[in-house]
mmCIF file of C-alpha atoms in Angstrom:
data_model
loop_
_atom_site.group_PDB
_atom_site.id
_atom_site.type_symbol
_atom_site.label_atom_id
_atom_site.label_comp_id
_atom_site.label_asym_id
_atom_site.label_seq_id
_atom_site.Cartn_x
_atom_site.Cartn_y
_atom_site.Cartn_z
ATOM 1 C CA ARG U 1 36.827 82.915 66.342
ATOM 2 C CA LYS U 2 35.066 80.196 68.338
ATOM 3 C CA GLU U 3 36.326 76.652 67.847
ATOM 4 C CA VAL U 4 32.896 75.319 66.945
ATOM 5 C CA GLU U 5 30.123 77.529 65.606
ATOM 6 C CA GLN U 6 26.476 76.740 65.070
ATOM 7 C CA ASP U 7 23.408 78.743 64.177
ATOM 8 C CA PRO U 8 21.456 78.755 67.458
ATOM 9 C CA GLY U 9 18.080 78.818 65.704
ATOM 10 C CA PRO U 10 15.375 78.161 66.639
ATOM 11 C CA PHE U 11 14.387 76.288 63.532
ATOM 12 C CA ASN U 12 10.608 75.923 63.559
ATOM 13 C CA VAL U 13 9.499 73.364 60.988
ATOM 14 C CA PRO U 14 6.265 71.472 60.305
ATOM 15 C CA GLU U 15 6.050 67.729 60.767
ATOM 16 C CA GLY U 16 7.331 65.886 57.733
ATOM 17 C CA ALA U 17 9.711 68.625 56.688
ATOM 18 C CA THR U 18 13.383 68.135 55.901
ATOM 19 C CA VAL U 19 15.739 70.306 57.905
ATOM 20 C CA ALA U 20 19.507 70.729 57.759
ATOM 21 C CA PHE U 21 21.975 72.164 60.236
ATOM 22 C CA ASN U 22 25.547 73.166 59.577
ATOM 23 C CA CYS U 23 28.412 73.529 61.981
ATOM 24 C CA THR U 24 31.836 75.020 61.281
ATOM 25 C CA TYR U 25 35.044 74.278 63.150
ATOM 26 C CA SER U 26 38.204 76.351 63.254
ATOM 27 C CA ASN U 27 40.979 73.803 63.825
ATOM 28 C CA SER U 28 41.878 72.031 60.592
ATOM 29 C CA ALA U 29 43.656 69.320 62.615
ATOM 30 C CA SER U 30 40.364 68.162 64.151
ATOM 31 C CA GLN U 31 39.959 64.422 63.850
ATOM 32 C CA SER U 32 36.627 63.328 65.285
ATOM 33 C CA PHE U 33 33.183 64.767 64.790
ATOM 34 C CA PHE U 34 29.846 64.034 66.379
ATOM 35 C CA TRP U 35 26.281 65.195 66.662
ATOM 36 C CA TYR U 36 24.681 65.036 70.107
ATOM 37 C CA ARG U 37 21.062 65.645 70.955
ATOM 38 C CA GLN U 38 19.942 67.375 74.145
ATOM 39 C CA ASP U 39 16.331 67.491 75.252
ATOM 40 C CA CYS U 40 15.158 70.313 77.482
ATOM 41 C CA ARG U 41 16.619 69.988 80.993
ATOM 42 C CA LYS U 42 18.219 66.626 80.151
ATOM 43 C CA GLU U 43 21.783 65.492 79.540
ATOM 44 C CA PRO U 44 23.233 65.376 76.009
ATOM 45 C CA LYS U 45 23.168 62.020 74.262
ATOM 46 C CA LEU U 46 25.128 60.858 71.255
ATOM 47 C CA LEU U 47 23.041 61.018 68.092
ATOM 48 C CA MET U 48 25.684 59.913 65.625
ATOM 49 C CA SER U 49 29.361 60.065 64.809
ATOM 50 C CA VAL U 50 30.333 61.781 61.567
ATOM 51 C CA TYR U 51 32.630 59.941 59.203
ATOM 52 C CA SER U 52 34.621 61.301 56.307
ATOM 53 C CA SER U 53 32.536 59.351 53.831
ATOM 54 C CA GLY U 54 29.287 60.565 55.368
ATOM 55 C CA ASN U 55 26.888 58.310 57.179
ATOM 56 C CA GLU U 56 23.196 57.704 57.518
ATOM 57 C CA ASP U 57 21.072 56.381 60.357
ATOM 58 C CA GLY U 58 17.435 56.125 59.430
ATOM 59 C CA ARG U 59 16.110 59.638 58.825
ATOM 60 C CA PHE U 60 19.401 61.230 59.882
ATOM 61 C CA THR U 61 22.343 61.883 57.588
ATOM 62 C CA ALA U 62 25.635 63.399 58.688
ATOM 63 C CA GLN U 63 28.333 64.700 56.400
ATOM 64 C CA LEU U 64 31.826 66.079 56.825
ATOM 65 C CA ASN U 65 33.524 68.572 54.534
ATOM 66 C CA ARG U 66 37.152 68.820 55.618
ATOM 67 C CA ALA U 67 38.121 71.312 52.917
ATOM 68 C CA SER U 68 35.541 73.812 54.127
ATOM 69 C CA GLN U 69 35.728 72.680 57.754
ATOM 70 C CA TYR U 70 32.080 72.042 58.346
ATOM 71 C CA ILE U 71 29.813 69.197 59.253
ATOM 72 C CA SER U 72 26.136 68.917 58.559
ATOM 73 C CA LEU U 73 23.122 67.074 59.879
ATOM 74 C CA LEU U 74 20.080 66.415 57.719
ATOM 75 C CA ILE U 75 16.817 65.241 59.223
ATOM 76 C CA ARG U 76 14.194 63.929 56.837
ATOM 77 C CA ASP U 77 10.493 63.512 57.563
ATOM 78 C CA SER U 78 10.707 65.445 60.853
ATOM 79 C CA LYS U 79 8.752 64.108 63.807
ATOM 80 C CA LEU U 80 7.467 66.000 66.825
ATOM 81 C CA SER U 81 9.880 63.922 68.899
ATOM 82 C CA ASP U 82 12.831 65.375 66.973
ATOM 83 C CA SER U 83 12.310 68.672 68.835
ATOM 84 C CA ALA U 84 15.528 69.200 70.789
ATOM 85 C CA THR U 85 18.832 71.030 70.718
ATOM 86 C CA TYR U 86 21.427 69.502 68.399
ATOM 87 C CA LEU U 87 25.027 69.921 69.504
ATOM 88 C CA CYS U 88 27.963 69.790 67.124
ATOM 89 C CA VAL U 89 31.039 68.266 68.776
ATOM 90 C CA VAL U 90 34.633 68.216 67.569
ATOM 91 C CA THR U 91 37.883 66.904 68.975
ATOM 92 C CA LEU U 92 41.518 66.936 67.925
ATOM 93 C CA SER U 93 42.342 63.433 69.080
ATOM 94 C CA GLY U 94 41.421 60.753 71.545
ATOM 95 C CA ASN U 95 43.472 62.482 74.207
ATOM 96 C CA THR U 96 41.962 65.935 74.002
ATOM 97 C CA PRO U 97 38.612 66.918 75.456
ATOM 98 C CA LEU U 98 35.664 67.311 73.137
ATOM 99 C CA VAL U 99 34.631 70.810 72.146
ATOM 100 C CA PHE U 100 30.899 71.446 72.059
ATOM 101 C CA GLY U 101 29.095 74.002 69.945
ATOM 102 C CA LYS U 102 26.349 76.109 71.501
ATOM 103 C CA GLY U 103 23.718 73.980 69.820
ATOM 104 C CA THR U 104 20.936 74.510 67.318
ATOM 105 C CA ARG U 105 17.390 74.408 68.638
ATOM 106 C CA LEU U 106 14.816 72.582 66.552
ATOM 107 C CA SER U 107 11.064 72.744 67.115
ATOM 108 C CA VAL U 108 8.893 70.467 65.005
ATOM 109 C CA ILE U 109 5.330 71.711 64.923
ATOM 110 C CA ALA U 110 2.187 69.679 64.261
ATOM 111 C CA GLU A 1 24.130 51.974 77.969
ATOM 112 C CA ALA A 2 26.844 53.316 80.226
ATOM 113 C CA ASP A 3 26.381 53.409 83.974
ATOM 114 C CA ILE A 4 27.248 56.828 85.299
ATOM 115 C CA TYR A 5 25.534 58.221 88.337
ATOM 116 C CA GLN A 6 25.347 61.684 89.802
ATOM 117 C CA THR A 7 24.088 62.717 93.215
ATOM 118 C CA PRO A 8 22.323 64.770 94.293
ATOM 119 C CA ARG A 9 20.051 65.382 91.309
ATOM 120 C CA TYR A 10 18.796 68.619 92.832
ATOM 121 C CA LEU A 11 20.304 70.723 95.599
ATOM 122 C CA VAL A 12 19.136 74.019 97.041
ATOM 123 C CA ILE A 13 21.571 75.470 99.527
ATOM 124 C CA GLY A 14 22.493 78.716 101.207
ATOM 125 C CA THR A 15 25.456 80.936 100.444
ATOM 126 C CA GLY A 16 28.708 79.963 102.109
ATOM 127 C CA LYS A 17 27.996 76.254 102.433
ATOM 128 C CA LYS A 18 30.442 73.601 101.265
ATOM 129 C CA ILE A 19 29.062 71.357 98.540
ATOM 130 C CA THR A 20 30.274 68.104 97.047
ATOM 131 C CA LEU A 21 28.647 66.767 93.903
ATOM 132 C CA GLU A 22 29.244 63.081 93.438
ATOM 133 C CA CYS A 23 29.889 61.310 90.155
ATOM 134 C CA SER A 24 30.567 57.618 89.844
ATOM 135 C CA GLN A 25 30.857 55.167 86.978
ATOM 136 C CA THR A 26 30.961 51.390 87.042
ATOM 137 C CA MET A 27 32.766 50.768 83.760
ATOM 138 C CA GLY A 28 36.324 51.304 84.929
ATOM 139 C CA HIS A 29 36.898 54.094 82.400
ATOM 140 C CA ASP A 30 39.909 56.303 82.926
ATOM 141 C CA LYS A 31 38.510 59.482 81.364
ATOM 142 C CA MET A 32 35.973 61.547 83.276
ATOM 143 C CA TYR A 33 34.741 65.103 82.812
ATOM 144 C CA TRP A 34 32.718 67.811 84.535
ATOM 145 C CA TYR A 35 30.708 70.264 82.474
ATOM 146 C CA GLN A 36 28.709 73.273 83.637
ATOM 147 C CA GLN A 37 25.605 74.368 81.768
ATOM 148 C CA ASP A 38 23.230 77.229 82.506
ATOM 149 C CA PRO A 39 19.626 76.826 81.225
ATOM 150 C CA GLY A 40 19.459 77.225 77.467
ATOM 151 C CA MET A 41 23.158 77.907 77.250
ATOM 152 C CA GLU A 42 26.201 76.009 76.012
ATOM 153 C CA LEU A 43 28.181 73.352 77.835
ATOM 154 C CA HIS A 44 31.442 74.483 79.403
ATOM 155 C CA LEU A 45 34.183 72.036 80.370
ATOM 156 C CA ILE A 46 35.382 72.884 83.889
ATOM 157 C CA HIS A 47 37.467 69.850 84.902
ATOM 158 C CA TYR A 48 38.652 66.558 83.491
ATOM 159 C CA SER A 49 40.692 63.567 84.512
ATOM 160 C CA TYR A 50 42.451 60.915 82.510
ATOM 161 C CA GLY A 51 43.096 58.627 85.425
ATOM 162 C CA VAL A 52 43.709 58.267 89.140
ATOM 163 C CA ASN A 53 45.577 61.223 90.656
ATOM 164 C CA SER A 54 45.316 63.134 87.372
ATOM 165 C CA THR A 55 43.097 66.214 87.101
ATOM 166 C CA GLU A 56 43.110 69.171 84.728
ATOM 167 C CA LYS A 57 41.193 72.413 84.507
ATOM 168 C CA GLY A 58 38.911 72.896 81.553
ATOM 169 C CA ASP A 59 38.166 75.865 79.330
ATOM 170 C CA LEU A 60 35.959 77.695 81.802
ATOM 171 C CA SER A 61 37.528 78.984 84.950
ATOM 172 C CA SER A 62 35.749 77.551 87.942
ATOM 173 C CA GLU A 63 36.069 78.002 91.680
ATOM 174 C CA SER A 64 35.304 74.330 92.127
ATOM 175 C CA THR A 65 37.900 71.635 92.712
ATOM 176 C CA VAL A 66 37.935 67.946 91.866
ATOM 177 C CA SER A 67 39.741 64.826 93.004
ATOM 178 C CA ARG A 68 40.330 61.426 91.474
ATOM 179 C CA ILE A 69 41.481 59.059 94.176
ATOM 180 C CA ARG A 70 39.646 56.095 92.706
ATOM 181 C CA THR A 71 38.840 55.288 89.100
ATOM 182 C CA GLU A 72 35.127 55.052 89.825
ATOM 183 C CA HIS A 73 34.669 58.417 91.538
ATOM 184 C CA PHE A 74 35.202 61.978 90.383
ATOM 185 C CA PRO A 75 33.634 64.306 92.970
ATOM 186 C CA LEU A 76 33.399 68.054 92.482
ATOM 187 C CA THR A 77 33.605 70.369 95.491
ATOM 188 C CA LEU A 78 32.696 73.991 96.085
ATOM 189 C CA GLU A 79 34.203 75.165 99.363
ATOM 190 C CA SER A 80 31.903 78.153 99.749
ATOM 191 C CA ALA A 81 28.857 78.251 97.507
ATOM 192 C CA ARG A 82 27.654 81.533 96.016
ATOM 193 C CA PRO A 83 24.571 82.415 93.950
ATOM 194 C CA SER A 84 26.828 82.684 90.876
ATOM 195 C CA HIS A 85 27.437 78.927 91.221
ATOM 196 C CA THR A 86 23.778 78.222 90.482
ATOM 197 C CA SER A 87 23.836 75.988 87.407
ATOM 198 C CA GLN A 88 23.573 72.432 86.152
ATOM 199 C CA TYR A 89 26.682 70.312 86.550
ATOM 200 C CA LEU A 90 27.040 67.355 84.201
ATOM 201 C CA CYS A 91 29.526 64.547 84.675
ATOM 202 C CA ALA A 92 30.626 62.400 81.736
ATOM 203 C CA THR A 93 32.907 59.511 80.948
ATOM 204 C CA THR A 94 34.294 57.888 77.836
ATOM 205 C CA ARG A 95 36.150 54.788 76.771
ATOM 206 C CA ASP A 96 39.929 54.746 76.540
ATOM 207 C CA SER A 97 40.076 53.583 72.951
ATOM 208 C CA GLY A 98 40.102 57.104 71.568
ATOM 209 C CA ALA A 99 36.589 56.935 70.219
ATOM 210 C CA ASN A 100 35.779 59.863 72.477
ATOM 211 C CA VAL A 101 32.106 59.067 72.682
ATOM 212 C CA LEU A 102 30.902 60.753 75.852
ATOM 213 C CA THR A 103 28.236 59.326 78.097
ATOM 214 C CA PHE A 104 26.710 61.828 80.485
ATOM 215 C CA GLY A 105 25.153 61.431 83.872
ATOM 216 C CA ALA A 106 21.704 62.901 84.491
ATOM 217 C CA GLY A 107 23.213 66.005 86.038
ATOM 218 C CA SER A 108 23.129 67.816 89.362
ATOM 219 C CA ARG A 109 21.043 70.968 89.369
ATOM 220 C CA LEU A 110 22.424 73.351 91.991
ATOM 221 C CA THR A 111 20.660 76.434 93.299
ATOM 222 C CA VAL A 112 22.498 78.673 95.744
ATOM 223 C CA LEU A 113 20.302 81.155 97.576
#
């Protein structure tokens, strides 16, 4: 079983829609969780960290479910500019490298 | 925004040539990483370093080698390039505090003919 699993998509949604991605991780000892965004042919960039209590940044909400070992990303009121690949990232501790999922591709259509 | 630079951005080279991809950061961070990513595919960690004279291999076996003689530089070398090495190589760094928030360079896109 892969350490981090994501549905590759693509998710094709109309502007204004709400879309949610899930990501599962296999190591229950994982400590830190992130969502990164990667535009086509660009480097990944941090979108948001995921905290145990859940956190929100504008239209983006991230949640962590330790019992079921998954994290989620919810995007409300999708914009065309949200079209990108969203990477789920997990790490055991500050001294272990991050593990990236394969990414979920989102296309927001006018 | 973190300052991490990669050169060259694009390189087209013939089989058998020696290549060095440069990565440098101005923040004095100890942790640096090299990832390899084919178009539309996942990121694979190939090398990382937690400080000067410390290097480790990542999850994906790679014929490349790295060195970390100075904190600021983490070059990646291919002694004899092959078409199978054609890919994008992304360098990244992070703070020491354990936050593990990676900042990536813009990448070096390598094509071996």
